[in-house]
Short mmCIF file of C-alpha atoms in Angstrom, two decimals:
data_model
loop_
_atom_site.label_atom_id
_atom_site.label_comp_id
_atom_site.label_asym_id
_atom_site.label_seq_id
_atom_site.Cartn_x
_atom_site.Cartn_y
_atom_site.Cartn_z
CA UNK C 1 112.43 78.85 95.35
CA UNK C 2 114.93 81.86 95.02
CA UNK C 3 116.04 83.37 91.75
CA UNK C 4 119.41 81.75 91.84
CA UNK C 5 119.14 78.67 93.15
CA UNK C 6 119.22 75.78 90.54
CA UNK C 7 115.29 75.00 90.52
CA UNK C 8 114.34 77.92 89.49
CA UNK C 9 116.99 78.60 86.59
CA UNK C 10 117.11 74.99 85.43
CA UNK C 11 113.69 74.23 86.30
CA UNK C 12 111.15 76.79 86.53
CA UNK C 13 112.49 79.44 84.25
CA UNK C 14 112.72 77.40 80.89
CA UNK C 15 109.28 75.80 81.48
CA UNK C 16 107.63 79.17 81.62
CA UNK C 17 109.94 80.42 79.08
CA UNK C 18 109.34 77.95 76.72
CA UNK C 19 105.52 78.03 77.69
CA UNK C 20 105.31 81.77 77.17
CA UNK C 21 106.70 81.78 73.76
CA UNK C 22 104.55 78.36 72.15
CA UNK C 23 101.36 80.42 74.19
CA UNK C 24 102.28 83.62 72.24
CA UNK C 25 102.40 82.26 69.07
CA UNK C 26 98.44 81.55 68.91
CA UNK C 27 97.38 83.89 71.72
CA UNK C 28 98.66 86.97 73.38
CA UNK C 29 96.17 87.13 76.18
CA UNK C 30 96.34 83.56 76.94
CA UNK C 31 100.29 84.06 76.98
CA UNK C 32 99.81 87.02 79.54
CA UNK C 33 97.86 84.81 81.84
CA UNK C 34 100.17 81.98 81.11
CA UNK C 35 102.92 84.11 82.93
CA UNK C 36 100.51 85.51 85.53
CA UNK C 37 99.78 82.03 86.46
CA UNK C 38 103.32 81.04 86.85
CA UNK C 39 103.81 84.20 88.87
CA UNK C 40 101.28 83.08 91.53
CA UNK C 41 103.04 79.54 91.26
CA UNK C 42 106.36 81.21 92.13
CA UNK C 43 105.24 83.15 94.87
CA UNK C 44 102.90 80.33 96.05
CA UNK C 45 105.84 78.02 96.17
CA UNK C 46 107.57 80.49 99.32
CA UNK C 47 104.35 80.06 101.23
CA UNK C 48 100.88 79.73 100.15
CA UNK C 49 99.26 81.31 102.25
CA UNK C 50 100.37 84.65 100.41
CA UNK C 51 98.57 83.82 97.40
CA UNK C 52 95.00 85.48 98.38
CA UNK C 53 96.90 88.17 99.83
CA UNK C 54 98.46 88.94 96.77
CA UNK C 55 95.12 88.10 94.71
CA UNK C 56 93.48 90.94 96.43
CA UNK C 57 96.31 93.39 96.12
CA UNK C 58 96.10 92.39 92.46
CA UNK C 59 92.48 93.32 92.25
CA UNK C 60 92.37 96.59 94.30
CA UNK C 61 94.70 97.39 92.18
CA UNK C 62 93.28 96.71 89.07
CA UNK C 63 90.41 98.46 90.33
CA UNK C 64 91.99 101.30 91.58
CA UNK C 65 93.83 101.82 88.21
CA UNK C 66 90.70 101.43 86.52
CA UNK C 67 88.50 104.33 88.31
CA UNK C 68 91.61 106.62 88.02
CA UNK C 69 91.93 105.62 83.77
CA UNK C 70 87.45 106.43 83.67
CA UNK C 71 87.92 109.57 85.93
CA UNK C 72 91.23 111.80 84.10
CA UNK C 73 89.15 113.61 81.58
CA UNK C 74 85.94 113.95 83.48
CA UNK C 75 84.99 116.13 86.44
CA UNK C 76 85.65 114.23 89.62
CA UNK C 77 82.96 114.15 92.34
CA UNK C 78 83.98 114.83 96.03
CA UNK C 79 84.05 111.58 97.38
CA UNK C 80 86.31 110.12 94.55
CA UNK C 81 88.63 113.19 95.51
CA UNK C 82 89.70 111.46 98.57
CA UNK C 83 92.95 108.94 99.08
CA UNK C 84 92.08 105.76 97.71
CA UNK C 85 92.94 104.17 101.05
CA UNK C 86 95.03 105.49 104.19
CA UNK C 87 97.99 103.45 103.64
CA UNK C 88 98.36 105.11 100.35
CA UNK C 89 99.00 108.49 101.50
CA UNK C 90 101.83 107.04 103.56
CA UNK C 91 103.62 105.13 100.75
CA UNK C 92 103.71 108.12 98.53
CA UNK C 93 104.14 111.02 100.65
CA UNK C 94 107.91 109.17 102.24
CA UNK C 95 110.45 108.71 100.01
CA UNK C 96 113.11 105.84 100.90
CA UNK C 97 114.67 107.98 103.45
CA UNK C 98 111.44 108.53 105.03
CA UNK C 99 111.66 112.17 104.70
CA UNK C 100 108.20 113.78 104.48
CA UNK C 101 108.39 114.32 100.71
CA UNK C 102 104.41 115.42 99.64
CA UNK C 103 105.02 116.50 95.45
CA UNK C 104 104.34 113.38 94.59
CA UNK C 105 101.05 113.33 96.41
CA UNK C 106 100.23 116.54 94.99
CA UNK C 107 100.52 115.75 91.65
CA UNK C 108 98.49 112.68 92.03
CA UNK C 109 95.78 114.84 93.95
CA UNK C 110 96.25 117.10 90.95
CA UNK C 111 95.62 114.32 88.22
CA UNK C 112 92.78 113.09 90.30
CA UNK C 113 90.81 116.75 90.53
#
């Protein structure tokens, strides 16, 4: 299913839509997991096989976020100092161009020390 084909904006879009909004009305949380439910549908309908995948990128980071949220006000001990894994060292320190491009690391080292 792609964003513009006719499934998806006759189909798909108005039943979450729709869904979203009668959800919302008694419960924002269950509206929020209404949508992230029809998230996993969408990208489950390309190929399932993605779905865990994106499950566990979901939770590390969730997780992630999490430790950095408990850890900004509080001293920081070695060990959580450190990247939170390899690969993300080499998303942030390349911008688009991939030109080395390391302030951004910095200032997340910063916020994290």
């Amino acid at each position: 299913m792609l964003f513009n084909s006719y499934i998806f904006i006759f189909g798909f879009l108005p039943v979450v839509w729709l869904g979203f909004y009668q959800i919302g009305k008694s419960s924002h949380a269950m509206a929020a997991l209404w949508l992230a439910a029809a998230s996993l549908f969408f990208y489950g309908w390309w190929d399932v096989r993605y779905i865990g995948l994106l499950l566990a990128s979901i939770a590390f980071n969730y997780a992630a976020g999490y430790l950095i949220g408990r850890k900004v006000n509080q001293p920081v001990s070695p060990s959580a100092r450190q990247p939170v894994s390899p690969s993300a060292k080499n998303l942030v320190g390349f911008s688009h161009r991939c030109q080395p491009d390391f302030s951004d690391l910095f200032q997340i080292r910063q916020l994290l020390c």
